[in-house]
């Protein structure tokens, strides 16, 4: 069982380009999350989905969009990347949005030049 | 905004005990999590407290005082592999997690 996979592992991107970070889980968890982690700031929630077909905005949603067409996949799209979006991005999932522990994927290191 | 404070760095000797404190002032409280994160890796779940008191899991223990807005993670019999960042996270009223910036623990031989 893989748990949560993310792709790519790392990426260097020119400013202004569009980029989709992929996240797939095989645990049939209902809730999924996207965080970014920056030095000194900790993990910050970008977007979340409590169940397939629904999404919501987190603490830092600007410049990002998500979709949740099915239970397993939760892609994060940067429509027009900017250097301030250079970060490590973690996808997470939990069985229930209300009560359960979140489990994290291995992360994507994104550099926007 | 949410305020979750933990020390930036701590250093301890192999075999010793280290206590990582976390204080929080948040919009609501539905439990507190501790995660471990090795450099370049994903955070992994260590412990969860929702009621006051001590939860023990092997060499790791976590304590919570809701009235004081305070938690600590206690690492006993430190091993080199315990060198990592430890993240304190509060589950808020909307059930989302708010994370502290993390405490980097370095274990020296």
mmCIF file of C-alpha atoms in Angstrom:
data_model
loop_
_atom_site.group_PDB
_atom_site.id
_atom_site.type_symbol
_atom_site.label_atom_id
_atom_site.label_comp_id
_atom_site.label_asym_id
_atom_site.label_seq_id
_atom_site.Cartn_x
_atom_site.Cartn_y
_atom_site.Cartn_z
ATOM 1 C CA UNK A 1 0.000 0.000 0.000
ATOM 2 C CA UNK A 2 1.560 3.281 -1.132
ATOM 3 C CA UNK A 3 -0.494 5.623 1.056
ATOM 4 C CA UNK A 4 -0.131 9.063 -0.492
ATOM 5 C CA UNK A 5 1.965 9.764 -3.552
ATOM 6 C CA UNK A 6 2.898 13.152 -4.958
ATOM 7 C CA UNK A 7 4.376 14.110 -8.304
ATOM 8 C CA UNK A 8 6.702 15.547 -9.286
ATOM 9 C CA UNK A 9 9.263 15.167 -6.491
ATOM 10 C CA UNK A 10 10.786 18.487 -7.454
ATOM 11 C CA UNK A 11 10.373 21.055 -10.186
ATOM 12 C CA UNK A 12 11.987 24.267 -11.358
ATOM 13 C CA UNK A 13 9.491 26.514 -13.079
ATOM 14 C CA UNK A 14 9.696 29.839 -14.899
ATOM 15 C CA UNK A 15 7.509 32.611 -13.509
ATOM 16 C CA UNK A 16 4.232 32.923 -15.370
ATOM 17 C CA UNK A 17 4.013 29.247 -16.250
ATOM 18 C CA UNK A 18 1.115 27.024 -15.266
ATOM 19 C CA UNK A 19 1.869 24.017 -13.085
ATOM 20 C CA UNK A 20 -0.191 21.187 -11.600
ATOM 21 C CA UNK A 21 1.038 19.245 -8.602
ATOM 22 C CA UNK A 22 -0.470 15.802 -8.379
ATOM 23 C CA UNK A 23 -1.600 13.961 -5.264
ATOM 24 C CA UNK A 24 -3.103 10.476 -5.100
ATOM 25 C CA UNK A 25 -4.082 8.415 -2.078
ATOM 26 C CA UNK A 26 -5.091 4.762 -1.965
ATOM 27 C CA UNK A 27 -6.523 4.700 1.557
ATOM 28 C CA UNK A 28 -10.052 5.745 0.474
ATOM 29 C CA UNK A 29 -9.820 8.712 2.815
ATOM 30 C CA UNK A 30 -12.627 11.224 2.556
ATOM 31 C CA UNK A 31 -10.681 14.391 3.319
ATOM 32 C CA UNK A 32 -7.620 15.733 1.544
ATOM 33 C CA UNK A 33 -5.462 18.837 2.078
ATOM 34 C CA UNK A 34 -2.720 20.874 0.463
ATOM 35 C CA UNK A 35 -0.111 22.658 2.595
ATOM 36 C CA UNK A 36 2.949 24.683 1.830
ATOM 37 C CA UNK A 37 5.950 24.659 4.150
ATOM 38 C CA UNK A 38 8.328 27.593 4.312
ATOM 39 C CA UNK A 39 11.287 28.052 6.630
ATOM 40 C CA UNK A 40 10.255 29.672 9.877
ATOM 41 C CA UNK A 41 6.554 29.639 9.036
ATOM 42 C CA UNK A 42 5.570 26.039 9.450
ATOM 43 C CA UNK A 43 2.879 24.308 7.441
ATOM 44 C CA UNK A 44 0.098 26.526 6.099
ATOM 45 C CA UNK A 45 -3.144 25.206 4.629
ATOM 46 C CA UNK A 46 -3.787 26.218 1.006
ATOM 47 C CA UNK A 47 -6.975 24.323 0.103
ATOM 48 C CA UNK A 48 -8.855 21.355 1.419
ATOM 49 C CA UNK A 49 -11.590 18.928 0.433
ATOM 50 C CA UNK A 50 -13.806 17.278 3.032
ATOM 51 C CA UNK A 51 -15.208 14.812 0.527
ATOM 52 C CA UNK A 52 -15.152 14.127 -3.204
ATOM 53 C CA UNK A 53 -16.879 16.895 -5.135
ATOM 54 C CA UNK A 54 -16.292 19.611 -2.526
ATOM 55 C CA UNK A 55 -13.381 21.974 -1.906
ATOM 56 C CA UNK A 56 -12.652 24.870 0.418
ATOM 57 C CA UNK A 57 -10.105 27.621 0.923
ATOM 58 C CA UNK A 58 -7.469 27.459 3.613
ATOM 59 C CA UNK A 59 -5.230 30.103 5.089
ATOM 60 C CA UNK A 60 -3.238 30.964 1.913
ATOM 61 C CA UNK A 61 -5.380 30.116 -1.160
ATOM 62 C CA UNK A 62 -4.489 33.019 -3.476
ATOM 63 C CA UNK A 63 -2.831 31.930 -6.715
ATOM 64 C CA UNK A 64 -3.849 28.288 -6.268
ATOM 65 C CA UNK A 65 -6.817 26.202 -7.328
ATOM 66 C CA UNK A 66 -7.874 22.605 -6.640
ATOM 67 C CA UNK A 67 -10.416 20.078 -7.813
ATOM 68 C CA UNK A 68 -11.697 16.830 -6.320
ATOM 69 C CA UNK A 69 -13.349 14.821 -9.061
ATOM 70 C CA UNK A 70 -12.966 11.515 -7.196
ATOM 71 C CA UNK A 71 -11.906 10.175 -3.802
ATOM 72 C CA UNK A 72 -8.313 9.366 -4.701
ATOM 73 C CA UNK A 73 -6.990 12.438 -6.525
ATOM 74 C CA UNK A 74 -6.549 16.035 -5.391
ATOM 75 C CA UNK A 75 -4.460 18.096 -7.845
ATOM 76 C CA UNK A 76 -3.198 21.574 -6.993
ATOM 77 C CA UNK A 77 -2.802 24.055 -9.849
ATOM 78 C CA UNK A 78 -0.771 27.234 -9.982
ATOM 79 C CA UNK A 79 -2.326 29.174 -12.851
ATOM 80 C CA UNK A 80 0.569 31.606 -13.287
ATOM 81 C CA UNK A 81 3.481 30.860 -10.982
ATOM 82 C CA UNK A 82 5.284 33.633 -9.088
ATOM 83 C CA UNK A 83 8.588 33.430 -7.160
ATOM 84 C CA UNK A 84 6.775 33.730 -3.807
ATOM 85 C CA UNK A 85 5.242 30.335 -4.545
ATOM 86 C CA UNK A 86 8.668 28.734 -4.181
ATOM 87 C CA UNK A 87 8.082 26.266 -1.359
ATOM 88 C CA UNK A 88 7.715 22.635 -0.401
ATOM 89 C CA UNK A 89 4.164 21.439 -0.982
ATOM 90 C CA UNK A 90 2.650 18.619 1.040
ATOM 91 C CA UNK A 91 -0.565 16.796 0.332
ATOM 92 C CA UNK A 92 -2.324 15.106 3.262
ATOM 93 C CA UNK A 93 -5.409 13.008 3.822
ATOM 94 C CA UNK A 94 -7.602 11.843 6.678
ATOM 95 C CA UNK A 95 -10.485 9.399 6.885
ATOM 96 C CA UNK A 96 -12.732 12.055 8.364
ATOM 97 C CA UNK A 97 -12.301 15.826 8.262
ATOM 98 C CA UNK A 98 -13.686 16.071 11.771
ATOM 99 C CA UNK A 99 -11.971 13.504 13.892
ATOM 100 C CA UNK A 100 -9.084 11.752 12.264
ATOM 101 C CA UNK A 101 -5.349 12.165 12.039
ATOM 102 C CA UNK A 102 -3.911 13.632 8.867
ATOM 103 C CA UNK A 103 -1.291 11.613 6.992
ATOM 104 C CA UNK A 104 1.166 13.350 4.712
ATOM 105 C CA UNK A 105 2.627 12.605 1.308
ATOM 106 C CA UNK A 106 6.370 12.910 0.582
ATOM 107 C CA UNK A 107 6.142 16.468 -0.727
ATOM 108 C CA UNK A 108 7.001 18.395 -3.896
ATOM 109 C CA UNK A 109 9.823 20.921 -3.840
ATOM 110 C CA UNK A 110 8.905 23.734 -6.224
ATOM 111 C CA UNK A 111 11.221 26.541 -7.279
ATOM 112 C CA UNK A 112 9.804 29.439 -9.302
ATOM 113 C CA UNK A 113 12.399 31.599 -11.011
ATOM 114 C CA UNK B 1 -4.881 34.828 13.564
ATOM 115 C CA UNK B 2 -3.700 31.770 15.382
ATOM 116 C CA UNK B 3 -0.688 31.869 17.678
ATOM 117 C CA UNK B 4 1.229 28.648 18.261
ATOM 118 C CA UNK B 5 4.681 29.012 19.782
ATOM 119 C CA UNK B 6 7.461 26.483 20.162
ATOM 120 C CA UNK B 7 11.215 26.899 20.502
ATOM 121 C CA UNK B 8 13.145 27.024 17.254
ATOM 122 C CA UNK B 9 15.966 24.687 18.217
ATOM 123 C CA UNK B 10 17.038 22.335 20.993
ATOM 124 C CA UNK B 11 20.153 20.224 21.438
ATOM 125 C CA UNK B 12 20.528 17.206 23.688
ATOM 126 C CA UNK B 13 22.853 14.278 24.265
ATOM 127 C CA UNK B 14 22.155 10.707 23.229
ATOM 128 C CA UNK B 15 20.405 8.868 26.067
ATOM 129 C CA UNK B 16 19.115 12.063 27.663
ATOM 130 C CA UNK B 17 15.583 13.481 27.930
ATOM 131 C CA UNK B 18 14.292 16.509 26.041
ATOM 132 C CA UNK B 19 11.032 18.383 26.592
ATOM 133 C CA UNK B 20 9.605 20.455 23.732
ATOM 134 C CA UNK B 21 7.049 23.016 24.855
ATOM 135 C CA UNK B 22 4.168 24.356 22.798
ATOM 136 C CA UNK B 23 1.891 27.203 23.851
ATOM 137 C CA UNK B 24 -1.164 28.195 21.877
ATOM 138 C CA UNK B 25 -3.776 30.934 21.614
ATOM 139 C CA UNK B 26 -6.261 29.884 18.964
ATOM 140 C CA UNK B 27 -9.838 30.394 17.823
ATOM 141 C CA UNK B 28 -11.169 27.254 19.390
ATOM 142 C CA UNK B 29 -9.603 23.961 20.321
ATOM 143 C CA UNK B 30 -10.443 20.419 19.280
ATOM 144 C CA UNK B 31 -7.223 18.658 20.135
ATOM 145 C CA UNK B 32 -3.472 18.979 19.760
ATOM 146 C CA UNK B 33 -1.182 16.923 17.560
ATOM 147 C CA UNK B 34 2.546 16.331 17.534
ATOM 148 C CA UNK B 35 4.286 15.350 14.309
ATOM 149 C CA UNK B 36 7.890 14.364 13.651
ATOM 150 C CA UNK B 37 9.573 15.487 10.455
ATOM 151 C CA UNK B 38 13.016 14.337 9.382
ATOM 152 C CA UNK B 39 14.886 16.646 7.016
ATOM 153 C CA UNK B 40 13.554 16.352 3.485
ATOM 154 C CA UNK B 41 10.735 14.024 4.486
ATOM 155 C CA UNK B 42 7.021 14.178 5.234
ATOM 156 C CA UNK B 43 5.662 14.873 8.711
ATOM 157 C CA UNK B 44 4.639 11.690 10.505
ATOM 158 C CA UNK B 45 2.083 11.466 13.292
ATOM 159 C CA UNK B 46 3.394 11.019 16.846
ATOM 160 C CA UNK B 47 0.604 11.804 19.289
ATOM 161 C CA UNK B 48 -2.792 13.368 19.871
ATOM 162 C CA UNK B 49 -4.198 14.926 23.046
ATOM 163 C CA UNK B 50 -7.724 16.230 23.450
ATOM 164 C CA UNK B 51 -8.146 15.881 27.221
ATOM 165 C CA UNK B 52 -5.848 17.200 29.929
ATOM 166 C CA UNK B 53 -3.095 14.915 31.069
ATOM 167 C CA UNK B 54 -0.268 12.746 29.873
ATOM 168 C CA UNK B 55 -0.350 10.300 26.967
ATOM 169 C CA UNK B 56 2.557 7.866 26.857
ATOM 170 C CA UNK B 57 3.721 5.935 23.803
ATOM 171 C CA UNK B 58 7.002 4.144 24.356
ATOM 172 C CA UNK B 59 9.837 6.659 24.582
ATOM 173 C CA UNK B 60 7.542 9.542 23.642
ATOM 174 C CA UNK B 61 4.973 11.206 25.908
ATOM 175 C CA UNK B 62 2.729 14.190 25.308
ATOM 176 C CA UNK B 63 1.031 16.369 27.884
ATOM 177 C CA UNK B 64 -1.831 18.818 27.561
ATOM 178 C CA UNK B 65 -3.257 21.539 29.793
ATOM 179 C CA UNK B 66 -6.218 23.184 28.053
ATOM 180 C CA UNK B 67 -6.681 25.827 30.752
ATOM 181 C CA UNK B 68 -3.080 26.988 30.280
ATOM 182 C CA UNK B 69 -3.010 26.616 26.492
ATOM 183 C CA UNK B 70 0.061 24.452 26.891
ATOM 184 C CA UNK B 71 1.438 21.150 25.707
ATOM 185 C CA UNK B 72 4.770 19.434 25.753
ATOM 186 C CA UNK B 73 6.359 16.496 23.986
ATOM 187 C CA UNK B 74 8.804 14.499 26.067
ATOM 188 C CA UNK B 75 11.417 12.398 24.326
ATOM 189 C CA UNK B 76 13.195 9.916 26.582
ATOM 190 C CA UNK B 77 16.330 7.831 26.038
ATOM 191 C CA UNK B 78 17.239 9.963 23.068
ATOM 192 C CA UNK B 79 18.678 8.231 20.018
ATOM 193 C CA UNK B 80 20.512 9.714 17.054
ATOM 194 C CA UNK B 81 17.512 8.930 14.855
ATOM 195 C CA UNK B 82 15.404 11.306 16.980
ATOM 196 C CA UNK B 83 17.222 14.241 15.366
ATOM 197 C CA UNK B 84 14.336 15.868 13.498
ATOM 198 C CA UNK B 85 11.845 18.716 13.592
ATOM 199 C CA UNK B 86 8.847 18.331 15.882
ATOM 200 C CA UNK B 87 5.671 20.114 14.876
ATOM 201 C CA UNK B 88 2.894 21.130 17.251
ATOM 202 C CA UNK B 89 -0.530 21.527 15.617
ATOM 203 C CA UNK B 90 -3.881 22.601 17.060
ATOM 204 C CA UNK B 91 -7.176 21.427 15.597
ATOM 205 C CA UNK B 92 -9.387 24.495 15.463
ATOM 206 C CA UNK B 93 -13.144 24.958 15.728
ATOM 207 C CA UNK B 94 -13.507 24.348 11.979
ATOM 208 C CA UNK B 95 -11.475 21.136 12.408
ATOM 209 C CA UNK B 96 -8.566 22.452 10.361
ATOM 210 C CA UNK B 97 -5.026 22.156 11.713
ATOM 211 C CA UNK B 98 -2.931 25.198 12.572
ATOM 212 C CA UNK B 99 0.772 24.415 12.879
ATOM 213 C CA UNK B 100 3.573 25.937 14.871
ATOM 214 C CA UNK B 101 6.836 26.651 13.050
ATOM 215 C CA UNK B 102 8.448 23.516 14.478
ATOM 216 C CA UNK B 103 11.326 22.732 16.836
ATOM 217 C CA UNK B 104 14.523 21.282 15.409
ATOM 218 C CA UNK B 105 16.066 18.796 17.834
ATOM 219 C CA UNK B 106 19.685 17.817 17.380
ATOM 220 C CA UNK B 107 20.922 14.754 19.242
ATOM 221 C CA UNK B 108 24.668 14.660 19.867
ATOM 222 C CA UNK B 109 26.725 11.593 20.694
#
